[in-house]
Amino acid sequence: LLNDSYKKIPDDELNVFIEFNDKRIHLLQWHYKSPAPDENIPGPVVRYRMPRLNNDRFKLYLEVQETPAYNSEYTLLFSAAKSPVNELDLLNA
């Protein structure tokens, strides 16, 4: 969390959601203490194993409980890992 303002911001709560296949899932709740001006507070790491998607995009939401102006929404592209290409198959094609 980066407070890039010149004033202290209040303690608050950040919630992380993921949305895909018409489902919205709560991933994380983080209660953070007020960062001083120009202070960066390292937060928790969110890990989630992606299931099969109906398409190649999903949304990630960061929502601040008491200060909705700080909310963020990201549309991200998901590409499943592909199996390695057999180089001999390419040479013999």
N, CA and C of each residue as an Amber inpcrd file, in Angstrom:
protein
   279
   0.8600000  -1.1680000   0.0000000   0.0000000   0.0000000   0.0000000
   0.8990000   1.2210000   0.0000000   0.6850000   2.0990000  -0.9450000
   1.4860000   3.3180000  -1.0380000   0.6150000   4.5260000  -0.7380000
   1.0130000   5.2900000   0.2700000   0.3640000   6.5610000   0.5480000
   1.2110000   7.6420000  -0.1130000   0.8350000   8.0390000  -1.3130000
   1.6180000   9.0550000  -2.0260000   1.0430000  10.4580000  -1.8480000
   0.2430000  10.6390000  -0.7950000  -0.2960000  11.9690000  -0.4940000
   0.5820000  12.6470000   0.5550000   0.2460000  13.8840000   0.8690000
   1.0020000  14.6350000   1.8790000   0.3710000  14.5470000   3.2610000
  -0.6570000  13.7190000   3.3910000  -1.3110000  13.5860000   4.6960000
  -1.4100000  12.1170000   5.0770000  -1.6050000  11.8920000   6.3440000
  -1.7760000  10.5400000   6.8550000  -3.1660000  10.0490000   6.4580000
  -3.2790000   8.8060000   6.0350000  -4.5920000   8.2530000   5.7340000
  -5.0050000   7.3310000   6.8860000  -6.3080000   7.1550000   7.1030000
  -6.7590000   6.3790000   8.2650000  -6.5310000   4.8690000   8.1000000
  -6.5280000   4.1810000   9.2420000  -6.5380000   2.7180000   9.2190000
  -7.7580000   2.2860000   8.4100000  -7.6460000   1.1590000   7.7370000
  -8.7770000   0.6990000   6.9390000  -8.6410000  -0.7870000   6.6550000
  -9.5250000  -1.2730000   5.8290000  -9.5670000  -2.6960000   5.4790000
  -9.6120000  -2.8220000   3.9610000  -8.7600000  -3.6650000   3.4160000
  -8.7160000  -3.9250000   1.9810000  -9.1950000  -5.3520000   1.7400000
 -10.1150000  -5.5110000   0.7970000 -10.6090000  -6.8320000   0.4130000
 -10.2680000  -7.0840000  -1.0420000  -9.8490000  -8.3140000  -1.3340000
  -9.4880000  -8.7020000  -2.6860000 -10.4840000  -9.7500000  -3.1620000
 -11.0230000  -9.5200000  -4.3610000 -11.9760000 -10.4340000  -4.9780000
 -11.4930000 -10.7970000  -6.3730000 -11.8530000 -11.9910000  -6.8190000
 -11.6160000 -12.4000000  -8.1870000 -12.9750000 -12.7520000  -8.7820000
 -13.1540000 -12.4270000 -10.0670000 -14.4250000 -12.7150000 -10.7220000
 -14.1530000 -13.4080000 -12.0540000 -14.7720000 -14.5620000 -12.2510000
 -14.6530000 -15.3190000 -13.4980000 -15.8410000 -16.2540000 -13.6010000
 -16.1880000 -16.6760000 -14.8000000 -17.3020000 -17.6090000 -15.0200000
 -18.5580000 -17.1880000 -14.2480000 -18.8140000 -15.8950000 -14.2080000
 -19.9850000 -15.3420000 -13.5040000 -19.9770000 -15.6230000 -12.0040000
 -18.7960000 -15.8390000 -11.4240000 -18.6500000 -16.0380000  -9.9780000
 -17.7240000 -14.9600000  -9.4250000 -18.0150000 -14.5170000  -8.2280000
 -17.1480000 -13.5590000  -7.5270000 -16.7140000 -14.2270000  -6.2220000
 -15.4040000 -14.3300000  -6.0240000 -14.8580000 -15.0450000  -4.8750000
 -13.9870000 -14.1090000  -4.0490000 -14.2360000 -14.0930000  -2.7400000
 -13.4260000 -13.2880000  -1.8200000 -12.1300000 -14.0390000  -1.5330000
 -10.9840000 -13.4050000  -1.7870000  -9.6830000 -14.0540000  -1.6150000
  -8.9340000 -13.6160000  -0.3690000  -9.1210000 -12.3660000   0.0480000
  -8.2830000 -11.8520000   1.1310000  -8.9410000 -10.6630000   1.8110000
  -8.7430000 -10.5780000   3.1170000  -9.1310000  -9.3970000   3.8950000
  -7.8900000  -8.9540000   4.6580000  -7.5350000  -7.6860000   4.5130000
  -6.3270000  -7.1630000   5.1540000  -6.6770000  -5.8860000   5.9010000
  -6.4760000  -5.9030000   7.2130000  -6.6450000  -4.7010000   8.0370000
  -5.2760000  -4.0380000   8.1360000  -5.1540000  -2.8450000   7.5950000
  -3.8530000  -2.1770000   7.6250000  -3.8920000  -0.9400000   8.5160000
  -2.7390000  -0.6510000   9.0880000  -2.5780000   0.5390000   9.9220000
  -2.2180000   1.7220000   9.0380000  -2.5790000   2.8810000   9.4660000
  -2.4050000   4.1060000   8.7000000  -0.9540000   4.3440000   8.2920000
  -0.6760000   4.3980000   6.9860000   0.6780000   4.7340000   6.5560000
   0.8990000   6.2490000   6.6220000   2.0970000   6.6420000   6.9760000
   2.4610000   8.0600000   6.9890000   2.5460000   8.5650000   5.5470000
   2.5880000   9.8760000   5.3560000   2.7530000  10.4060000   3.9990000
   4.0190000   9.8450000   3.3410000   3.9060000   9.5050000   2.0630000
   5.0090000   8.9380000   1.2690000   5.5640000   7.6460000   1.8590000
   4.7410000   6.8960000   2.5550000   5.1800000   5.6200000   3.1290000
   4.5790000   4.4620000   2.3390000   5.3670000   3.4460000   2.1170000
   4.9370000   2.2340000   1.4380000   4.8580000   1.1130000   2.4750000
   3.6890000   0.4710000   2.5810000   3.5000000  -0.6330000   3.5230000
   3.3800000  -1.9310000   2.7250000   4.3030000  -2.8750000   2.9290000
   4.1440000  -4.1550000   2.2300000   2.9310000  -4.9100000   2.7720000
   2.1610000  -5.4590000   1.8770000   0.9660000  -6.1860000   2.2760000
   1.1090000  -7.6760000   2.0510000   0.0470000  -8.3960000   2.2940000
   0.0730000  -9.8500000   2.1220000   0.0880000 -10.2330000   0.6360000
   0.4300000 -11.4750000   0.3830000   0.4380000 -12.0220000  -0.9700000
  -0.8290000 -12.8500000  -1.1510000  -1.4700000 -12.6940000  -2.2810000
  -2.6650000 -13.4730000  -2.6000000  -2.2650000 -14.5750000  -3.5730000
  -2.6140000 -15.8120000  -3.2320000  -2.3690000 -16.9460000  -4.1290000
  -3.6980000 -17.6520000  -4.3590000  -3.9300000 -17.9970000  -5.6140000
  -5.1820000 -18.6640000  -5.9650000  -4.9460000 -19.5330000  -7.1970000
  -5.3330000 -20.7770000  -7.1270000  -5.1960000 -21.6750000  -8.2790000
  -6.3930000 -21.4580000  -9.1940000  -6.1100000 -21.0260000 -10.4170000
  -7.1740000 -20.7390000 -11.3660000  -7.7920000 -22.0290000 -11.8970000
  -9.1130000 -22.1020000 -11.8950000  -9.7820000 -23.2490000 -12.5050000
  -9.9320000 -23.0220000 -14.0140000 -10.5930000 -23.9160000 -14.6900000
 -10.8940000 -23.6950000 -16.1070000 -11.8310000 -22.5000000 -16.2190000
 -11.5380000 -21.6520000 -17.1760000 -12.3750000 -20.4790000 -17.3870000
 -13.2240000 -20.6630000 -18.6380000 -14.3860000 -20.0130000 -18.6560000
 -15.2400000 -20.0340000 -19.8440000 -14.6680000 -19.1720000 -20.9610000
 -13.7830000 -18.2410000 -20.5940000 -13.0960000 -17.4110000 -21.5850000
 -11.6900000 -17.1260000 -21.0650000 -10.9670000 -16.2290000 -21.7110000
  -9.5660000 -16.0170000 -21.3380000  -9.3450000 -14.7840000 -20.4490000
 -10.4220000 -14.2130000 -19.9230000 -10.2760000 -13.0210000 -19.0810000
 -10.9430000 -13.2270000 -17.7240000 -10.3890000 -12.5290000 -16.7360000
 -11.0060000 -12.5090000 -15.4130000 -10.7780000 -11.1240000 -14.8290000
 -11.4860000 -10.8080000 -13.7580000 -11.3420000  -9.4990000 -13.1130000
 -10.8120000  -9.6740000 -11.7010000  -9.9940000  -8.7270000 -11.3060000
  -9.4600000  -8.6670000  -9.9510000  -9.8940000  -7.3320000  -9.3600000
 -10.5000000  -7.3850000  -8.1690000 -10.9860000  -6.1800000  -7.5000000
 -10.2460000  -5.9890000  -6.1870000  -9.8010000  -4.7710000  -5.9330000
  -9.2390000  -4.3660000  -4.6500000 -10.1990000  -3.3080000  -4.1010000
 -10.8380000  -3.6190000  -2.9920000 -11.8620000  -2.7280000  -2.4490000
 -11.5070000  -2.3130000  -1.0300000 -11.4830000  -0.9980000  -0.8200000
 -11.1500000  -0.4300000   0.4840000 -12.4630000  -0.0980000   1.1940000
 -12.6400000  -0.6730000   2.3700000 -13.9050000  -0.6320000   3.1000000
 -14.4330000   0.7890000   3.3120000 -13.6630000   1.6360000   3.9640000
 -14.1520000   2.9670000   4.3490000 -13.8510000   4.0540000   3.3160000
 -13.0470000   3.7340000   2.3040000 -12.6580000   4.7500000   1.3180000
 -12.7960000   4.1790000  -0.0960000 -14.0150000   4.0730000  -0.6100000
 -14.2350000   3.4860000  -1.9290000 -13.4850000   4.2050000  -3.0640000
 -13.0840000   5.4400000  -2.8450000 -12.3170000   6.1540000  -3.8690000
 -10.9680000   5.4750000  -4.1340000 -10.5080000   4.6550000  -3.2060000
  -9.2390000   3.9450000  -3.3670000  -9.4090000   2.5930000  -4.0680000
 -10.6290000   2.2000000  -4.3840000 -10.8690000   0.9070000  -5.0230000
 -10.1960000   0.8350000  -6.3970000  -9.8220000  -0.3770000  -6.7810000
  -9.2410000  -0.6220000  -8.1020000  -9.8830000  -1.8630000  -8.7010000
  -9.9960000  -1.8560000 -10.0300000 -10.5420000  -3.0010000 -10.7670000
  -9.6320000  -3.2520000 -11.9650000  -9.2380000  -4.5050000 -12.1380000
  -8.3340000  -4.8800000 -13.2270000  -8.9590000  -6.0150000 -14.0300000
  -8.9490000  -5.8990000 -15.3400000  -9.3240000  -6.9970000 -16.2230000
  -8.0240000  -7.5970000 -16.7320000  -7.8420000  -8.9030000 -16.4940000
  -6.5840000  -9.5730000 -16.8110000  -6.8170000 -10.7270000 -17.7750000
  -5.8140000 -11.0200000 -18.5650000  -5.8540000 -12.1130000 -19.5220000
  -5.2190000 -13.3390000 -18.8910000  -5.8940000 -14.4800000 -18.9840000
  -5.3710000 -15.7240000 -18.4220000  -5.0760000 -16.6890000 -19.5490000
  -3.8680000 -17.2090000 -19.5430000  -3.4670000 -18.2020000 -20.5280000
  -2.8890000 -19.3830000 -19.7780000  -3.5080000 -20.5440000 -19.9270000
  -3.0260000 -21.7420000 -19.2400000  -1.6760000 -22.1450000 -19.8040000
  -0.8590000 -22.7360000 -18.9540000   0.4610000 -23.1980000 -19.3920000
   0.2980000 -24.2620000 -20.4630000   1.1360000 -24.1830000 -21.4770000
   1.0980000 -25.1600000 -22.5570000   2.2210000 -26.1620000 -22.3500000
   2.0010000 -27.3670000 -22.8240000   3.0460000 -28.3760000 -22.6900000
   4.2080000 -28.0130000 -23.6080000   5.4290000 -28.3750000 -23.2260000
   6.5940000 -28.0300000 -24.0440000   6.5000000 -28.6480000 -25.4340000
   7.0210000 -27.9220000 -26.4050000   7.0270000 -28.3940000 -27.7900000
   8.1970000 -29.3380000 -27.9770000   7.9340000 -30.4550000 -28.6160000
   8.9940000 -31.3930000 -28.9380000   9.7370000 -30.8550000 -30.1620000
  10.9880000 -30.4730000 -29.9820000  11.7600000 -29.8560000 -31.0550000
  11.9200000 -30.7900000 -32.2530000  11.9720000 -32.1020000 -32.0450000
  12.0770000 -33.0440000 -33.1680000  10.8270000 -33.0080000 -34.0310000
   9.6770000 -32.8230000 -33.4080000   8.4390000 -32.7260000 -34.1950000
   8.4840000 -31.5120000 -35.1220000   9.0720000 -30.4000000 -34.6450000
   9.1810000 -29.2070000 -35.4810000  10.1170000 -29.4620000 -36.6690000
  11.2270000 -30.1620000 -36.4350000  12.1630000 -30.4230000 -37.5090000
  11.5930000 -31.3880000 -38.5580000  10.7180000 -32.2840000 -38.1290000
  10.1600000 -33.2760000 -39.0410000   8.8470000 -32.8530000 -39.6700000
   8.4190000 -31.6360000 -39.3940000   7.1170000 -31.1700000 -39.9150000
   7.1840000 -30.8450000 -41.3880000
